[in-house]
Amino acid sequence: MSEARYDAVVIGAGPGGYPAAIRLGQLKVKTAIIEREYMGGVCLNVGCIPSKAVIHAAKTFEKIGQADAMGIQVARPTIDMGKLQAWKRGVVTKLTTGVRTLLKGNGVDIVDGTARLAGSGPDGHRVIVQGARGEQTLIARNVVLATGSRPFEIPGFATDQKRILDSTGALALDHVPGRMVVIGGGYIGLELGMVYAKLGTKVTVVEALPSILASMDKDCVGVVARKLKKMGVEVMVNAKARSWRDQGDRAVLEVELAGGQLATVDTDVILGSVGRRPNSEDLGLEVAGVAVDKRGYVQADDHLRTNVGGIYAIGDLIGGMMLAHKATKEGEVVAELIAGHKAAMDVRTIPAVVFTDPEIASAGLTEDEARAKGHTLKVGKFPFAALGRALSVNDTEGFAKVICDATSEEILGVHIVGNGASDLISEAALAIEMGAVAQDLNLTIHPHPTLSEAVREAAAAALGEAVHIINR
Ligand code: FAD
Ligand code: NAI
């Protein structure tokens, strides 16, 4: 078996692992990255990027249908799913090829295969890679575990990507199903449920909690819930998926409602989107002595160190917010640490975006969270309907909300619902990261006419100084 020595070995080339390896290469640390399936991980191949591609396509499809209001007459749009899939694959390929080029350009060795930890010796940790051409051993003082996560399968709902889909299957459909039940009204269920609803599928969302998107700002969720209703999507809350049976021409889902009553829903396909679980099995964690919690997440501290010296863990594998940009930040921090620089995962906020229509974007605390921490609040809200830009692009749903401490006026949270929210939230993240007060946002000139004016006006509204709405 061949042996190679490195200063650092990264296992998993998702948005956590590949930026870690690139940064290590930039910092002149001799690095190899091992990937078993796809460069770019879930994010580039079956997650963020392909989902945003199909979301954009579905939005374009819907917008064409609404162009008549602006005097543009077009024939009723149709969708060619084969062509959509080919375009989506093209987007993914461009990005994944780019990742390979970046790794190589920064002097990182790419090893294709499945890695497992195999203990350690005086010269470092041993990682065995099973590849197409047999096994090889890599020895390194530092190992970064970045193996990510996979969909959680509801017991009794074995994914076959025909009747029972997970997000990967739902992103690869070659047809628009007549009916779809989405189990779980979270990120995936609502993003992809809306895609198919726009393309003509009758969608039903089954959510166990009293609300969809329970962790997001309630007012923002209300706007999306109204849009779902307008689109004809049925949302069942306090409803748990129990079992299903195949009736040949349809699937029948049994749902337990509040109070224990049972209901059935007929459907063509079922999308299971009830969360994800860490890829921590078969990784040799027990051999290396790396600790996991009871749900299988690797335990790591604010320096991304596991309990074993020289072994770090990042991204979905360690839980917390399972988001690509959180994984990337952790990857960059780990690279700096291994290279001997001072760094830590020390952030005030990890912004989050749900790419529904309209989008919900959030940074910092919700009103409930801020009050629970003992703050008295000033809250300012500004509707997109009062914004020239929103009216002129015919997209007026939603608002921006700025939450600040009543005394210090420090910005504690910003929540935006509306199209463009995903881009607007970065200003809020910067403000929170820098400890800005509401007046900082208000005093900053925002270009006109842009959607960003909503963020400034919401900050002004928190101070009772908004110009384009009546302050209350
Ligand atoms: P992953 O992306 O899971 O990458 C881990 C990699 O490790 C994989 O490539 C895997 O093949 C490899 N691997 C695993 N075990 C081994 C092994 N033993 N040996 C070698 N290689 C191994 N997040 C956002 O921030 N924004 C979004 O819009 C967004 N949309 C999403 C849409 C969908 C449908 C899904 C499913 C997820 C979405 N996410 C989004 C979440 C995001 O994809 C994840 O948070 C992110 O990919 C986690 O990155 P990671 O590097 O930790 O792991
Ligand atoms: P999720 O955690 O967002 O939502 C799961 C939902 O399923 C919850 O509302 C939960 O209450 C519900 N649920 C659980 N069991 C149920 C049952 N038996 N019956 C009915 N409802 C049930 O998980 P999801 O949508 O699978 O996404 C996984 C993760 O991927 C997200 O948490 C997020 O971290 C990431 N992601 C991020 C995106 C983004 O940043 N835009 C997009 C897609 C995914």
Coordinates of C-alpha atoms and ligand atoms in Angstrom, one line a residue:
M1 CA 0.0 0.0 0.0
S2 CA 1.4 3.4 -1.0
E3 CA 2.1 6.0 1.7
A4 CA 2.3 9.8 1.4
R5 CA 3.0 12.5 4.0
Y6 CA 1.2 15.8 4.3
D7 CA 1.0 18.6 6.8
A8 CA -2.8 18.6 6.5
V9 CA -5.3 16.2 5.1
V10 CA -8.9 17.4 4.5
I11 CA -11.6 14.7 4.3
G12 CA -14.6 15.9 2.2
A13 CA -14.6 18.5 -0.6
G14 CA -17.9 20.4 0.2
P15 CA -18.1 24.1 0.9
G16 CA -16.4 23.4 4.2
G17 CA -13.6 21.2 3.1
Y18 CA -12.6 22.7 -0.3
P19 CA -12.2 26.3 1.0
A20 CA -10.2 24.9 3.9
A21 CA -7.9 23.1 1.5
I22 CA -7.5 26.1 -0.8
R23 CA -6.7 28.4 2.1
L24 CA -4.2 25.8 3.4
G25 CA -2.6 25.8 0.0
Q26 CA -2.4 29.6 -0.1
L27 CA -0.8 29.5 3.4
K28 CA 1.9 27.1 2.0
V29 CA 0.8 24.1 4.1
K30 CA 1.3 20.8 2.2
T31 CA -2.3 19.6 1.8
A32 CA -4.3 16.8 0.3
I33 CA -8.1 16.7 0.0
I34 CA -10.0 13.4 -0.3
E35 CA -13.4 13.2 -1.9
R36 CA -15.5 10.1 -2.5
E37 CA -18.3 11.3 -4.7
Y38 CA -18.4 14.9 -6.0
M39 CA -16.2 18.0 -5.9
G40 CA -18.1 20.8 -4.2
G41 CA -20.1 18.5 -1.9
V42 CA -23.8 18.6 -1.4
C43 CA -23.9 22.4 -1.9
L44 CA -22.6 22.5 -5.5
N45 CA -24.0 19.1 -6.7
V46 CA -27.3 18.4 -5.0
G47 CA -28.0 21.4 -2.7
C48 CA -27.6 25.1 -2.8
I49 CA -26.7 25.6 -6.4
P50 CA -29.0 23.2 -8.3
S51 CA -31.9 24.2 -6.0
K52 CA -31.3 27.8 -6.7
A53 CA -31.2 27.1 -10.4
V54 CA -34.6 25.4 -10.5
I55 CA -36.0 28.0 -8.1
H56 CA -34.9 30.7 -10.6
A57 CA -36.4 28.7 -13.5
A58 CA -39.7 28.3 -11.7
K59 CA -39.8 32.0 -10.9
T60 CA -39.1 32.9 -14.5
F61 CA -41.9 30.6 -15.5
E62 CA -44.3 32.4 -13.1
K63 CA -43.1 35.9 -14.0
I64 CA -43.7 35.2 -17.7
G65 CA -47.3 34.4 -16.8
Q66 CA -47.6 37.8 -15.0
A67 CA -46.0 39.9 -17.7
D68 CA -49.4 40.9 -19.1
A69 CA -49.7 43.6 -16.4
M70 CA -46.7 45.4 -17.9
G71 CA -48.2 45.2 -21.4
I72 CA -46.1 42.2 -22.5
Q73 CA -48.2 39.5 -24.1
V74 CA -46.7 36.0 -24.3
A75 CA -48.2 32.6 -25.0
R76 CA -48.9 30.5 -22.0
P77 CA -45.5 29.1 -20.9
T78 CA -44.7 25.4 -20.9
I79 CA -41.8 23.7 -19.3
D80 CA -39.4 21.1 -20.8
M81 CA -38.0 19.4 -17.7
G82 CA -35.3 17.6 -19.7
K83 CA -33.9 20.9 -20.9
L84 CA -34.2 22.4 -17.4
Q85 CA -32.2 19.5 -16.0
A86 CA -29.5 19.8 -18.7
W87 CA -29.2 23.6 -18.0
K88 CA -29.0 22.9 -14.2
R89 CA -26.3 20.2 -14.8
G90 CA -24.3 22.8 -16.9
V91 CA -24.4 25.3 -14.0
V92 CA -23.2 22.6 -11.6
T93 CA -20.4 21.4 -13.9
K94 CA -19.0 24.9 -14.4
L95 CA -18.7 25.3 -10.7
T96 CA -17.4 21.9 -9.8
T97 CA -14.7 22.1 -12.5
G98 CA -13.8 25.5 -11.1
V99 CA -13.2 23.9 -7.7
R100 CA -10.8 21.3 -9.1
T101 CA -8.9 24.1 -10.9
L102 CA -8.7 26.2 -7.7
L103 CA -7.4 23.3 -5.6
K104 CA -4.8 22.4 -8.2
G105 CA -3.8 26.0 -8.7
N106 CA -3.1 26.4 -5.0
G107 CA -0.9 23.3 -4.9
V108 CA -3.5 21.0 -3.2
D109 CA -3.3 17.3 -4.1
I110 CA -6.8 15.8 -4.9
V111 CA -7.3 12.2 -3.9
D112 CA -10.4 10.5 -5.2
G113 CA -11.8 7.9 -2.8
T114 CA -13.4 7.1 0.6
A115 CA -11.3 8.0 3.6
R116 CA -11.3 6.6 7.1
L117 CA -9.1 7.4 10.2
A118 CA -6.8 4.5 11.1
G119 CA -5.2 5.7 14.3
S120 CA -2.1 7.7 14.8
G121 CA 1.7 7.3 15.4
P122 CA 4.6 9.5 16.3
D123 CA 4.6 10.9 12.7
G124 CA 0.9 11.9 12.7
H125 CA -2.6 10.6 12.0
R126 CA -3.1 7.9 9.5
V127 CA -5.9 8.2 6.9
I128 CA -6.7 5.2 4.7
V129 CA -8.2 6.0 1.3
Q130 CA -10.1 3.4 -0.6
G131 CA -10.1 4.4 -4.3
A132 CA -10.8 2.9 -7.6
R133 CA -7.2 1.6 -7.8
G134 CA -7.0 0.2 -4.3
E135 CA -6.0 1.6 -0.9
Q136 CA -3.4 4.2 0.0
T137 CA -2.3 5.7 3.3
L138 CA -1.9 9.4 4.0
I139 CA -0.1 10.5 7.1
A140 CA -0.6 14.0 8.4
R141 CA -0.1 16.0 11.7
N142 CA -3.5 17.7 11.0
V143 CA -6.7 16.2 9.7
V144 CA -9.8 18.2 8.9
L145 CA -13.1 16.2 9.0
A146 CA -15.6 17.8 6.6
T147 CA -17.8 14.9 5.6
G148 CA -21.0 16.8 5.7
S149 CA -24.5 15.3 6.0
R150 CA -27.3 13.5 4.2
P151 CA -31.1 13.5 4.3
F152 CA -32.8 12.1 7.4
E153 CA -35.1 9.3 6.3
I154 CA -38.4 9.1 8.1
P155 CA -38.9 5.5 9.4
G156 CA -41.2 3.6 7.0
F157 CA -40.5 6.1 4.2
A158 CA -37.6 4.4 2.4
T159 CA -36.3 6.7 -0.4
D160 CA -36.7 5.2 -3.8
Q161 CA -36.6 8.5 -5.8
K162 CA -39.8 7.4 -7.5
R163 CA -42.7 7.5 -4.9
I164 CA -40.5 8.7 -2.0
L165 CA -38.1 11.4 -2.9
D166 CA -35.5 13.2 -1.0
S167 CA -34.1 16.6 -2.1
T168 CA -31.7 15.0 -4.5
G169 CA -34.5 13.1 -6.2
A170 CA -36.8 16.1 -6.2
L171 CA -34.1 18.2 -7.9
A172 CA -33.7 15.6 -10.6
L173 CA -37.3 14.9 -11.7
D174 CA -37.7 14.6 -15.5
H175 CA -41.4 15.4 -15.3
V176 CA -43.8 17.7 -13.3
P177 CA -45.8 15.4 -10.9
G178 CA -49.5 16.0 -10.7
R179 CA -49.5 15.9 -6.9
M180 CA -46.8 16.1 -4.4
V181 CA -46.9 15.9 -0.6
V182 CA -44.0 17.5 1.2
I183 CA -43.3 16.2 4.6
G184 CA -41.6 18.9 6.7
G185 CA -42.3 22.6 6.2
G186 CA -38.7 23.7 6.6
Y187 CA -36.1 25.0 4.1
I188 CA -36.2 22.2 1.6
G189 CA -39.9 21.5 1.7
L190 CA -40.9 25.1 1.1
E191 CA -38.2 25.9 -1.4
L192 CA -38.9 22.9 -3.6
G193 CA -42.6 22.7 -2.8
M194 CA -43.0 26.2 -4.2
V195 CA -41.0 25.3 -7.4
Y196 CA -43.4 22.4 -8.2
A197 CA -46.5 24.4 -7.3
K198 CA -45.4 27.1 -9.8
L199 CA -44.8 24.5 -12.5
G200 CA -48.4 23.2 -11.9
T201 CA -48.1 20.4 -9.2
K202 CA -50.8 20.3 -6.5
V203 CA -48.6 20.6 -3.4
T204 CA -49.6 19.7 0.2
V205 CA -47.2 20.5 3.0
V206 CA -47.4 18.4 6.2
E207 CA -45.6 20.0 9.1
A208 CA -45.4 18.5 12.6
L209 CA -45.0 21.9 14.4
P210 CA -47.7 24.5 14.8
S211 CA -45.9 26.7 12.2
I212 CA -43.9 26.2 9.0
L213 CA -40.3 27.6 9.3
A214 CA -40.6 27.8 13.1
S215 CA -37.2 29.3 13.7
M216 CA -37.7 32.3 11.4
D217 CA -39.4 35.7 12.2
K218 CA -43.1 35.1 12.5
D219 CA -44.1 38.2 10.5
C220 CA -41.9 37.1 7.6
V221 CA -43.3 33.6 7.7
G222 CA -46.8 35.1 7.6
V223 CA -46.0 36.7 4.2
V224 CA -44.8 33.4 2.8
A225 CA -47.7 31.5 4.3
R226 CA -50.1 33.9 2.5
K227 CA -48.3 33.4 -0.8
L228 CA -48.5 29.6 -0.4
K229 CA -52.3 30.0 0.1
K230 CA -52.6 32.2 -3.0
M231 CA -50.7 29.6 -5.0
G232 CA -53.1 26.9 -3.9
V233 CA -50.5 25.1 -1.7
E234 CA -52.3 23.4 1.2
V235 CA -50.4 23.6 4.5
M236 CA -51.3 21.2 7.3
V237 CA -49.6 22.2 10.6
N238 CA -49.6 20.1 13.8
A239 CA -49.6 17.2 11.4
K240 CA -47.2 14.3 11.5
A241 CA -46.6 11.9 8.7
R242 CA -47.2 8.4 10.0
S243 CA -47.1 5.9 7.2
W244 CA -48.0 5.5 3.5
R245 CA -49.1 2.8 1.1
D246 CA -48.7 2.3 -2.6
Q247 CA -52.1 2.0 -4.3
G248 CA -50.6 1.5 -7.8
D249 CA -52.0 4.6 -9.4
R250 CA -51.2 6.7 -6.3
A251 CA -49.7 6.8 -2.9
V252 CA -51.8 7.3 0.2
L253 CA -50.2 9.1 3.1
E254 CA -51.6 8.7 6.6
V255 CA -51.2 11.9 8.8
E256 CA -51.7 12.2 12.5
L257 CA -53.4 15.6 13.3
A258 CA -53.5 17.4 16.6
G259 CA -55.5 15.4 19.2
G260 CA -54.6 12.2 17.5
Q261 CA -57.1 12.2 14.7
L262 CA -55.9 10.6 11.5
A263 CA -56.3 12.0 7.9
T264 CA -55.2 10.6 4.6
V265 CA -53.8 12.4 1.6
D266 CA -53.7 11.0 -2.0
T267 CA -50.6 11.9 -3.9
D268 CA -48.3 10.9 -6.7
V269 CA -45.0 11.6 -5.0
I270 CA -43.8 12.3 -1.4
L271 CA -40.9 14.5 -0.7
G272 CA -39.3 13.8 2.7
S273 CA -37.6 16.9 4.0
V274 CA -37.4 16.6 7.8
G275 CA -33.8 17.5 8.3
R276 CA -30.4 16.1 7.8
R277 CA -28.0 13.8 9.7
P278 CA -24.2 13.9 9.9
N279 CA -21.9 11.6 7.9
S280 CA -20.0 10.4 10.9
E281 CA -20.3 6.6 10.5
D282 CA -17.7 4.5 8.8
L283 CA -15.1 7.3 9.3
G284 CA -13.0 5.5 11.8
L285 CA -13.9 8.0 14.5
E286 CA -13.9 5.3 17.2
V287 CA -10.5 4.1 16.1
A288 CA -9.1 7.6 16.4
G289 CA -11.1 8.2 19.6
V290 CA -13.0 11.3 18.2
A291 CA -16.1 12.1 20.3
V292 CA -19.5 12.4 18.8
D293 CA -22.8 13.5 20.6
K294 CA -25.8 11.3 20.8
R295 CA -27.1 12.4 17.4
G296 CA -23.8 11.5 15.8
Y297 CA -22.4 15.0 15.3
V298 CA -18.7 15.3 15.9
Q299 CA -18.0 17.6 18.9
A300 CA -15.8 20.6 18.2
D301 CA -15.0 23.7 20.1
D302 CA -14.8 27.3 18.9
H303 CA -11.4 26.6 17.4
L304 CA -13.0 23.6 15.6
R305 CA -10.8 21.2 17.6
T306 CA -12.2 17.8 18.4
N307 CA -11.1 16.0 21.6
V308 CA -8.1 14.5 19.7
G309 CA -5.1 16.7 19.1
G310 CA -4.6 17.6 15.5
I311 CA -8.0 16.5 14.4
Y312 CA -10.5 19.3 13.5
A313 CA -14.1 19.1 12.3
I314 CA -16.2 21.6 10.4
G315 CA -19.5 22.1 8.6
D316 CA -22.6 20.0 8.7
L317 CA -20.7 17.2 10.4
I318 CA -20.5 19.3 13.7
G319 CA -24.2 20.5 13.5
G320 CA -25.4 24.0 14.5
M321 CA -26.7 25.8 11.5
M322 CA -26.3 23.5 8.5
L323 CA -25.5 26.1 6.0
A324 CA -22.8 26.3 3.3
H325 CA -21.5 29.7 4.4
K326 CA -21.1 28.5 8.0
A327 CA -19.1 25.5 6.7
T328 CA -16.9 27.8 4.6
K329 CA -16.2 30.2 7.5
E330 CA -15.2 27.2 9.6
G331 CA -13.0 25.9 6.9
E332 CA -11.2 29.2 6.6
V333 CA -10.7 29.4 10.3
V334 CA -9.3 25.9 10.5
A335 CA -6.8 26.6 7.7
E336 CA -5.5 29.7 9.5
L337 CA -5.2 27.7 12.8
I338 CA -3.3 24.9 11.2
A339 CA -1.0 27.4 9.5
G340 CA -0.2 28.8 13.0
H341 CA -2.2 32.0 12.7
K342 CA -4.6 33.3 15.4
A343 CA -8.2 32.5 14.5
A344 CA -11.4 31.3 16.0
M345 CA -15.0 30.8 15.0
D346 CA -16.0 34.0 16.8
V347 CA -19.0 35.5 15.0
R348 CA -22.0 37.4 16.2
T349 CA -24.3 36.2 13.5
I350 CA -24.6 33.6 10.8
P351 CA -27.2 35.0 8.4
A352 CA -29.8 32.6 7.0
V353 CA -31.9 32.8 3.8
V354 CA -34.9 30.7 2.8
F355 CA -35.2 30.9 -0.9
T356 CA -39.0 30.8 -1.0
D357 CA -41.0 33.3 -3.0
P358 CA -40.8 35.8 -1.5
E359 CA -37.4 35.1 0.1
I360 CA -36.9 35.3 3.9
A361 CA -33.5 36.5 5.1
S362 CA -32.4 36.9 8.6
A363 CA -29.4 38.0 10.7
G364 CA -29.2 38.2 14.4
L365 CA -32.0 37.7 16.9
T366 CA -35.8 37.5 16.4
E367 CA -38.0 39.7 18.5
D368 CA -38.9 36.7 20.8
E369 CA -35.2 35.8 21.2
A370 CA -34.1 39.3 22.0
R371 CA -36.9 39.7 24.6
A372 CA -36.0 36.3 26.1
K373 CA -32.4 37.7 26.5
G374 CA -33.9 40.6 28.6
H375 CA -33.8 43.4 26.0
T376 CA -36.5 46.0 25.7
L377 CA -36.9 46.7 22.0
K378 CA -37.3 49.3 19.4
V379 CA -38.6 47.7 16.2
G380 CA -38.9 49.4 12.8
K381 CA -40.6 47.9 9.8
F382 CA -40.7 49.2 6.2
P383 CA -42.9 47.7 3.5
F384 CA -41.6 47.1 0.0
A385 CA -44.9 48.4 -1.3
A386 CA -43.8 51.9 -0.3
L387 CA -40.6 51.6 -2.2
G388 CA -40.2 53.0 -5.7
R389 CA -37.8 50.3 -6.8
A390 CA -40.1 47.5 -5.7
L391 CA -43.1 49.0 -7.5
S392 CA -41.1 49.5 -10.7
V393 CA -39.9 45.9 -10.8
N394 CA -43.5 44.8 -10.1
D395 CA -42.5 42.9 -6.9
T396 CA -43.9 44.6 -3.8
E397 CA -44.6 41.8 -1.4
G398 CA -42.8 41.9 2.0
F399 CA -40.9 44.2 4.3
A400 CA -37.6 44.8 6.1
K401 CA -37.6 44.8 9.9
V402 CA -34.8 46.2 12.1
I403 CA -34.8 45.2 15.8
C404 CA -32.6 47.2 18.2
D405 CA -32.1 47.5 21.9
A406 CA -34.4 50.4 23.2
T407 CA -31.6 52.0 25.2
S408 CA -28.4 51.5 23.4
E409 CA -30.1 51.3 19.9
E410 CA -27.6 48.6 19.0
I411 CA -28.9 46.5 16.1
L412 CA -29.9 43.0 17.5
G413 CA -31.6 41.5 14.4
V414 CA -32.7 42.2 10.9
H415 CA -35.4 40.2 9.1
I416 CA -36.4 40.7 5.6
V417 CA -39.1 39.1 3.5
G418 CA -39.3 40.0 -0.1
N419 CA -37.4 39.3 -3.3
G420 CA -33.9 40.4 -3.1
A421 CA -33.8 39.7 0.6
S422 CA -31.0 37.2 0.1
D423 CA -28.7 40.0 -1.1
L424 CA -30.0 42.7 1.2
I425 CA -29.2 40.7 4.4
S426 CA -25.4 41.0 4.1
E427 CA -25.5 44.7 5.0
A428 CA -27.4 43.7 8.2
A429 CA -24.8 41.0 9.0
L430 CA -22.0 43.6 8.6
A431 CA -23.9 46.0 10.9
I432 CA -24.4 43.3 13.6
E433 CA -20.8 42.1 13.3
M434 CA -19.5 45.6 13.8
G435 CA -21.9 46.4 16.7
A436 CA -23.6 49.1 14.7
V437 CA -26.6 51.1 16.1
A438 CA -29.7 51.9 14.1
Q439 CA -28.5 55.4 13.4
D440 CA -25.5 54.0 11.6
L441 CA -27.8 52.3 9.0
N442 CA -30.0 55.4 8.9
L443 CA -27.0 57.8 8.4
T444 CA -25.5 55.7 5.6
I445 CA -26.6 57.0 2.2
H446 CA -28.3 54.2 0.3
P447 CA -28.6 54.5 -3.5
H448 CA -32.0 55.4 -5.0
P449 CA -34.0 53.7 -6.3
T450 CA -32.9 50.4 -4.8
L451 CA -34.4 47.7 -2.5
S452 CA -31.7 48.5 0.0
E453 CA -33.5 51.7 0.9
A454 CA -36.0 49.4 2.8
V455 CA -33.2 48.4 5.2
R456 CA -32.3 52.1 5.9
E457 CA -36.0 53.1 6.2
A458 CA -36.6 50.2 8.6
A459 CA -33.7 51.4 10.8
A460 CA -35.1 55.0 10.6
A461 CA -38.5 53.6 11.5
A462 CA -37.1 52.0 14.7
L463 CA -36.0 55.5 15.6
G464 CA -39.3 57.2 14.6
E465 CA -37.5 58.9 11.7
A466 CA -38.7 57.1 8.6
V467 CA -39.5 59.5 5.7
H468 CA -41.7 57.4 3.4
I469 CA -44.1 55.9 6.0
I470 CA -46.0 57.4 8.9
N471 CA -44.0 56.8 12.0
R472 CA -46.0 55.3 14.9
Ligands
FAD1 P1 -21.1 18.6 2.3 O1 -21.5 19.6 1.3 O2 -22.1 17.5 2.7 O3 -19.8 17.9 1.7 C1 -19.2 16.8 2.4 C2 -18.4 16.0 1.3 O4 -17.7 15.0 2.0 C3 -19.3 15.4 0.3 O5 -18.8 15.7 -1.0 C4 -19.0 13.9 0.5 O6 -19.1 13.1 -0.7 C5 -17.7 13.9 1.2 N1 -17.4 12.7 2.0 C6 -18.2 12.2 3.0 N2 -17.6 11.2 3.7 C7 -16.4 11.0 3.0 C8 -15.4 10.1 3.2 N3 -15.4 9.1 4.2 N4 -14.3 10.2 2.4 C9 -14.2 11.1 1.4 N5 -15.2 12.0 1.2 C10 -16.3 12.0 2.0 N6 -27.0 26.0 2.4 C11 -26.9 27.3 2.2 O7 -26.2 28.0 2.9 N7 -27.7 27.9 1.3 C12 -28.5 27.2 0.5 O8 -29.2 27.8 -0.4 C13 -28.6 25.8 0.7 N8 -29.5 25.1 -0.1 C14 -29.5 23.7 0.1 C15 -30.4 23.0 -0.7 C16 -30.5 21.6 -0.5 C17 -31.5 20.9 -1.4 C18 -29.7 21.0 0.4 C19 -29.8 19.5 0.6 C20 -28.8 21.7 1.2 C21 -28.8 23.1 1.1 N9 -27.9 23.9 1.9 C22 -27.8 25.2 1.7 C23 -27.1 23.3 2.9 C24 -25.6 23.1 2.4 O9 -25.7 22.3 1.2 C25 -24.8 22.4 3.5 O10 -24.9 23.1 4.7 C26 -23.3 22.3 3.0 O11 -23.2 21.6 1.8 C27 -22.5 21.7 4.1 O12 -21.1 21.7 3.7 P2 -20.1 20.6 4.2 O13 -18.8 20.9 3.5 O14 -20.1 20.5 5.7 O15 -20.6 19.2 3.7
NAI2 P1 -35.5 21.7 8.2 O1 -34.9 21.4 9.5 O2 -35.3 23.0 7.6 O3 -37.1 21.4 8.3 C1 -37.6 20.2 8.7 C2 -39.1 20.4 9.1 O4 -39.7 19.1 9.2 C3 -39.3 21.0 10.4 O5 -40.1 22.1 10.3 C4 -39.8 19.9 11.3 O6 -40.7 20.4 12.3 C5 -40.6 19.1 10.3 N1 -40.8 17.6 10.6 C6 -39.9 16.8 11.2 N2 -40.5 15.5 11.3 C7 -41.7 15.6 10.8 C8 -42.8 14.6 10.5 N3 -42.7 13.4 10.9 N4 -43.9 15.1 9.9 C9 -44.0 16.4 9.5 N5 -43.1 17.3 9.7 C10 -41.9 16.9 10.3 O7 -35.0 20.5 7.3 P2 -34.9 20.4 5.7 O8 -35.9 21.2 5.0 O9 -34.8 18.9 5.4 O10 -33.5 21.0 5.4 C11 -32.3 20.5 6.0 C12 -31.3 21.5 6.2 O11 -30.6 21.9 5.0 C13 -31.9 22.9 6.7 O12 -32.1 22.9 8.1 C14 -30.8 23.8 6.3 O13 -29.8 23.8 7.3 C15 -30.3 23.2 5.0 N6 -30.9 23.9 3.8 C16 -30.6 25.3 3.7 C17 -31.2 26.0 2.7 C18 -30.9 27.4 2.6 O14 -30.0 27.9 3.2 N7 -31.7 28.2 1.8 C19 -32.0 25.3 1.7 C20 -32.2 23.9 1.9 C21 -31.6 23.3 2.9

